[in-house]
Coordinates of C-alpha atoms in Angstrom, one line a residue:
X331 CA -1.7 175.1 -35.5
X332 CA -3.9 172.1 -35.5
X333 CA -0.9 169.7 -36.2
X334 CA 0.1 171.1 -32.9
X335 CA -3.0 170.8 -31.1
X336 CA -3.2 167.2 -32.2
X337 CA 0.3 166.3 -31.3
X338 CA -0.4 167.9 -27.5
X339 CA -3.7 166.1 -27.6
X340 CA -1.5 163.0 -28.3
X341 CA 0.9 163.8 -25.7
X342 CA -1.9 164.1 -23.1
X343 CA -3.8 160.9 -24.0
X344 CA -0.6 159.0 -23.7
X345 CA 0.2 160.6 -20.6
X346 CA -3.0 159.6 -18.9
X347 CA -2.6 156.5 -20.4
X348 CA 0.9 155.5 -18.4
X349 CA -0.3 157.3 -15.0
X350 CA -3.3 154.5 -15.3
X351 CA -1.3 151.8 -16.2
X352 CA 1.2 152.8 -13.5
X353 CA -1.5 153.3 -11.1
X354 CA -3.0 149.6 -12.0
X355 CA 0.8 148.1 -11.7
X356 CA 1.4 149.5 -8.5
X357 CA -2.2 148.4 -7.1
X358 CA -1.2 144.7 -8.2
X359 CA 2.3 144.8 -6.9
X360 CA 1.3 143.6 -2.8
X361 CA -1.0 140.9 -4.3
X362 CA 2.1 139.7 -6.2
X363 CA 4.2 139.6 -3.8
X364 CA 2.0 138.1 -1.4
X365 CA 2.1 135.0 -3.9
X366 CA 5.2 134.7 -4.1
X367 CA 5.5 135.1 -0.7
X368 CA 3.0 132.1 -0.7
X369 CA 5.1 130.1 -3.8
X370 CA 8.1 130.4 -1.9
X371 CA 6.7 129.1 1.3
X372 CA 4.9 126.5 -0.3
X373 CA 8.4 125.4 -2.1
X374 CA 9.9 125.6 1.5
X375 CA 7.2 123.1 2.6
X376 CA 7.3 120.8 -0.2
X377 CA 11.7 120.7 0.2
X378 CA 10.3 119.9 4.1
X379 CA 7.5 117.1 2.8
X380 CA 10.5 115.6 0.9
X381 CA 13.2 115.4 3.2
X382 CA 10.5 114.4 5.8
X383 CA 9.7 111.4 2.9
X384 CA 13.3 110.6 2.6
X385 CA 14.2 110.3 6.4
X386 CA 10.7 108.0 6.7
X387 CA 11.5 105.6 3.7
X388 CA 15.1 105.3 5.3
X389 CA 13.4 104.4 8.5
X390 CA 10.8 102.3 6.8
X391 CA 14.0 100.3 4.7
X392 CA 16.3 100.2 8.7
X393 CA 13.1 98.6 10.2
X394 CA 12.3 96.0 7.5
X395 CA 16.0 95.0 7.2
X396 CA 16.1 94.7 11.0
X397 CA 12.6 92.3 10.9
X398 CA 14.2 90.4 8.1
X399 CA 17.3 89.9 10.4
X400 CA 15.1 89.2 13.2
X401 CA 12.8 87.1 11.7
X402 CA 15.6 84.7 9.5
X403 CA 16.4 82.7 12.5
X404 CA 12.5 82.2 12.9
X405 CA 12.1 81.1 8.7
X406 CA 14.9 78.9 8.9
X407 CA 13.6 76.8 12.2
X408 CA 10.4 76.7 10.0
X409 CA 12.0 75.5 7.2
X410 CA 13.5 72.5 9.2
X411 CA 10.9 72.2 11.2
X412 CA 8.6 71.9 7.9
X413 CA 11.6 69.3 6.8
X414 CA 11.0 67.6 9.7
X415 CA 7.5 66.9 9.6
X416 CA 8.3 65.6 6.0
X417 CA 10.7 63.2 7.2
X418 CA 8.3 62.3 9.8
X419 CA 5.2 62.2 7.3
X420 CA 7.6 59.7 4.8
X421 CA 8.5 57.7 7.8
X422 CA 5.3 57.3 8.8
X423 CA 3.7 56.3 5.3
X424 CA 6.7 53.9 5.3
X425 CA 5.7 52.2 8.6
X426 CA 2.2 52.3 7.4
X427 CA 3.2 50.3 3.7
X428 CA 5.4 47.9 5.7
X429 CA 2.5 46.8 8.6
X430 CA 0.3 46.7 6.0
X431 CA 2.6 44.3 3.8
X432 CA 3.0 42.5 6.3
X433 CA 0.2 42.1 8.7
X434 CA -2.9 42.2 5.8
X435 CA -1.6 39.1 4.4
X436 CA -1.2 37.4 7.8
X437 CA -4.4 39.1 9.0
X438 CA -6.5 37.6 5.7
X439 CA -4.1 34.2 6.4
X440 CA -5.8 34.1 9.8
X441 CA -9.4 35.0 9.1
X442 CA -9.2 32.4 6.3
X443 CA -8.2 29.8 8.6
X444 CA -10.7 30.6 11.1
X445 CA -13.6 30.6 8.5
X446 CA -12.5 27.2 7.1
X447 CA -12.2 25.7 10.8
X448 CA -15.8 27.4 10.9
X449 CA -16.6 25.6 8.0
X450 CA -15.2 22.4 9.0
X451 CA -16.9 22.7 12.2
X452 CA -20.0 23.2 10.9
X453 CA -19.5 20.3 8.6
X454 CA -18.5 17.9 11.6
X455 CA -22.0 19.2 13.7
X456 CA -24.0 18.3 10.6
X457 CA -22.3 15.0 10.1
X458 CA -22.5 14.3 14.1
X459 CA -26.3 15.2 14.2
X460 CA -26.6 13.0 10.8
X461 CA -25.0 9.9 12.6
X462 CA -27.1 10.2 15.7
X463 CA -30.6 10.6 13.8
X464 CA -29.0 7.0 12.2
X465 CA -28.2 5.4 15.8
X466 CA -31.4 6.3 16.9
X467 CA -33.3 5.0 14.0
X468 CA -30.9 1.9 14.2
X469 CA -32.1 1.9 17.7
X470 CA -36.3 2.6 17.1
X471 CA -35.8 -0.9 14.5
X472 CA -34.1 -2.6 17.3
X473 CA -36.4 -2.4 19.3
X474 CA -38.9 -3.5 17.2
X475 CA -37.2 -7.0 16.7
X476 CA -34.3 -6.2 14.2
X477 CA -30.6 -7.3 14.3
X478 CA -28.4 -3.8 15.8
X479 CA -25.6 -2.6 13.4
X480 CA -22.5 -3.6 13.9
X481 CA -19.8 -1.1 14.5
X482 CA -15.9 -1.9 14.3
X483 CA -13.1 0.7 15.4
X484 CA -10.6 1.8 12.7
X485 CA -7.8 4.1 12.9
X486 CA -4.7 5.4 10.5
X487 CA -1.3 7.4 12.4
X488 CA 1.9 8.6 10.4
X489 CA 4.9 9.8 11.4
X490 CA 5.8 13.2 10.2
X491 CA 2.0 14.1 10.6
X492 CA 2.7 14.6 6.5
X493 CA 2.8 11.5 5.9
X494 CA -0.4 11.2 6.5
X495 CA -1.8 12.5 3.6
X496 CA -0.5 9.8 1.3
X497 CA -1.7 7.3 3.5
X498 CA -5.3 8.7 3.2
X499 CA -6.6 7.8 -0.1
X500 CA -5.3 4.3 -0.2
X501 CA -6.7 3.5 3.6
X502 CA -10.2 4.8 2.4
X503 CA -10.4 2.8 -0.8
X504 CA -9.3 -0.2 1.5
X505 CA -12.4 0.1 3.3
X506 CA -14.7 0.5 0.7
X507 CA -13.4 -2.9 -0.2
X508 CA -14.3 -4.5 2.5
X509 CA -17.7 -3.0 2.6
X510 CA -16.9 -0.4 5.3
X511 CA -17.8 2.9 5.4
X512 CA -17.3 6.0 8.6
X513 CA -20.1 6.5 10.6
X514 CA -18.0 9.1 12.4
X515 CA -14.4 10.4 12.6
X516 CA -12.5 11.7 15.9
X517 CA -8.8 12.6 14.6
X518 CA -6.9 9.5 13.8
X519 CA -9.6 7.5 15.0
X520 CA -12.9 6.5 13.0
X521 CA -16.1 4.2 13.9
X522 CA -16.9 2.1 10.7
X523 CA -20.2 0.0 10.1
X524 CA -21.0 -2.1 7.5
X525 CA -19.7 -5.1 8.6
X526 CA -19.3 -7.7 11.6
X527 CA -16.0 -8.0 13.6
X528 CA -16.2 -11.3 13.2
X529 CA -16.7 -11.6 9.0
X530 CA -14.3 -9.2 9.0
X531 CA -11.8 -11.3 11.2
X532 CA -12.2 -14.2 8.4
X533 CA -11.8 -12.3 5.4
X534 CA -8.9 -10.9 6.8
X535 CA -7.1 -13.9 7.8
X536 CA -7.6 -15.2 3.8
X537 CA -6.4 -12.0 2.7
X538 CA -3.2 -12.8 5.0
X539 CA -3.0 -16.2 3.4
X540 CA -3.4 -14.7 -0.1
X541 CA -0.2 -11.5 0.4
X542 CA 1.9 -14.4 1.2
X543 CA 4.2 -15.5 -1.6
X544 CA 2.7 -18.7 -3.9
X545 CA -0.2 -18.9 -5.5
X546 CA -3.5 -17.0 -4.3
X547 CA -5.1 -13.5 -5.5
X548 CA -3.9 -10.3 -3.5
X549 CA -6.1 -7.5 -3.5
X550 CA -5.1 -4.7 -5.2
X551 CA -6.6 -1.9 -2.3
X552 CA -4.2 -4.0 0.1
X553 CA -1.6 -4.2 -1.7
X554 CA -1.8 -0.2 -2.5
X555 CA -2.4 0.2 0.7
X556 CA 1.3 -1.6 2.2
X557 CA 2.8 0.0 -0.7
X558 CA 1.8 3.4 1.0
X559 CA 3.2 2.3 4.3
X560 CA 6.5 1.4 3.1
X561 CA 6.7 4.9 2.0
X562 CA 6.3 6.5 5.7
X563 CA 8.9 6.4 8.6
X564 CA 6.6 5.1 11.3
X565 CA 2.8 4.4 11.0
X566 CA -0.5 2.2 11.8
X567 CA -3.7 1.4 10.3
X568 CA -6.2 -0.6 12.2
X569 CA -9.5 -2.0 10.6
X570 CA -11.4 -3.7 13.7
X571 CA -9.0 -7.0 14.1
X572 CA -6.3 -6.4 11.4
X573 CA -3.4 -4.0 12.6
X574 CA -0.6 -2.9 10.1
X575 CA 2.4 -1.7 11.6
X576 CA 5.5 0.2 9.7
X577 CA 8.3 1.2 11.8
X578 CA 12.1 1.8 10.4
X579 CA 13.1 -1.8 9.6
X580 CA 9.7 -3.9 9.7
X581 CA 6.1 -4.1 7.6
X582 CA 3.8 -6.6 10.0
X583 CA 0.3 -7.0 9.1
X584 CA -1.6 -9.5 12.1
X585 CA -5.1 -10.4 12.6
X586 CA -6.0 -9.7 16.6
X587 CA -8.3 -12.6 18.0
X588 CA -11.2 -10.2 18.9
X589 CA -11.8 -11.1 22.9
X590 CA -8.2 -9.1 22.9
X591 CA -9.7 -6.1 20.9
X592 CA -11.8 -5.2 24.4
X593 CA -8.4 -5.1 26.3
X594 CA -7.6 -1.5 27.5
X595 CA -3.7 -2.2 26.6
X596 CA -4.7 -3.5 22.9
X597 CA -6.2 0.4 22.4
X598 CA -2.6 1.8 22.6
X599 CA -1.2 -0.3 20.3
X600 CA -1.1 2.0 17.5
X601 CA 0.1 4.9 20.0
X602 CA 4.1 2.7 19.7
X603 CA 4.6 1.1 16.2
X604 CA 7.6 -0.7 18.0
X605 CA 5.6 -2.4 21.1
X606 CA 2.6 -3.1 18.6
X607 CA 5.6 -5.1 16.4
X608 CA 6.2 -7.5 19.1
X609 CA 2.9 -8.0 20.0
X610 CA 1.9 -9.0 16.2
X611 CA 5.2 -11.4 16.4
X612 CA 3.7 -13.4 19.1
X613 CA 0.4 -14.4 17.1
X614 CA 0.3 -17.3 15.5
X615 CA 1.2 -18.1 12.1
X616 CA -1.8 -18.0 10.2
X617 CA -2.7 -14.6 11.9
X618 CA 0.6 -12.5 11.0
X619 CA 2.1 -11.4 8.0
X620 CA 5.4 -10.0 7.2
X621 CA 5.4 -7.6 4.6
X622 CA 9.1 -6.2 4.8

């Protein structure tokens, strides 16, 4: 009898026992479903997000192929136009190298010359203010009873103007040999003191007499010096009354009597080697020299 109370005892408990778990089951059903009403709506949304990604990165790819088509036209005129300003960059560093090659060295060339003429200017004012403090002191002792300096004329011309330069040396130690030295130089044409025009007309006449073939002693500065002429094409040298002319075929050397050195057609002399030939042949024979 007990077993059997027990067993319906048993029977009841798990009875109650399903009725609450049913009861609990079917309370939780609507909140289930209502998630996975939510789950699959939420799935629906998400396939919807995706699809709405996919149609937007399509887009996104159509439009940035279409501004890559649109815009290659634009790159490639950048391109040469970035080409373009290269060229015109190297072309223009190019120009730049060759002006400068070229028009530095001229540029220095010129500023060079212009500060030696500078230079010699300022050399030629010195020596110009130098010979006029001399005049006028020659001047202040003439006055006071002394004898005035003389002054003789000189002047050396070559033909090319190159020759020149060889003619130079030889003329100067010339005049140093006679005593002379330049109070001033124009060009061609220097003013020489030191010595009278008329000692100068005698010692010039025995040097004529000692060139000449025979016995007698020629002076080595002369004969330098005609050695140097007969080197040029065309030239004169004049030392107050002596003139030596060169031209193609004839070397004359003649002592001028000095009342002709104040003629105004003597002073062109030396400007035609061929009309200053034949005057020297008409002096007389103790006063010309030919040298040939």
């Amino acid at each position: 009898m007990k077993v059997i109370l027990v067993l319906l005892c048993l029977a009841i408990a798990g009875r109650e026992l399903y009725l609450a778990f049913d009861r609990r089951r079917r309370a939780g059903a609507p909140e289930i479903a209502d998630i996975r009403t939510q789950l699959t709506a939420l799935k629906d949304t998400r396939d919807e997000l995706e699809h709405f990604r996919s149609a937007q990165r399509e887009r996104l790819e159509r439009l940035t192929a279409e501004r890559a088509a649109e815009l290659a036209p634009l790159a490639a005129g950048q391109d040469r136009l970035a080409e373009s300003l290269r060229e015109t960059d190297d072309r223009i560093g190019s120009l730049v190298a060759q002006i400068n090659d070229r028009m530095v060295p001229e540029v220095n060339e010129r500023l060079n010359a212009q500060k030696a003429a500078l230079e010699r200017l300022a050399a030629d004012v010195a020596a110009l203010r130098a010979h006029l403090v001399a005049r006028l002191d020659q001047a202040v002792a003439a006055s006071l009873g002394a004898e005035p300096a003389d002054l003789v004329a000189a002047s050396l011309t070559a033909a090319p103007d190159a020759a020149r330069a060889a003619l130079a040396g030889p003329f100067e130690r010339f005049l140093e040999r006679y005593g002379l030295w330049c109070e001033l130089a124009d060009g061609d044409r220097l003013y020489l003191s030191g010595r009278s025009p008329r000692g100068l007309e005698r010692d010039f006449i025995e040097l004529l007499a000692a060139l000449r073939p025979g016995p007698g002693a020629a002076t080595a500065e002369a004969a330098a010096l005609l050695d140097a002429l007969r080197g040029a094409a065309r030239a004169a040298a004049q030392v107050g009354p002596l003139l030596i002319v060169r031209t193609s075929g004839d070397l004359l050397c003649g002592v001028l009597p000095l009342a002709e050195l104040r003629l105004p057609e003597t002073a062109g002399l030396l400007d035609d080697p061929s009309r200053a030939a034949a005057r020297l042949r008409r002096l007389p024979a103790a006063r010309l020299l030919d040298a040939s």
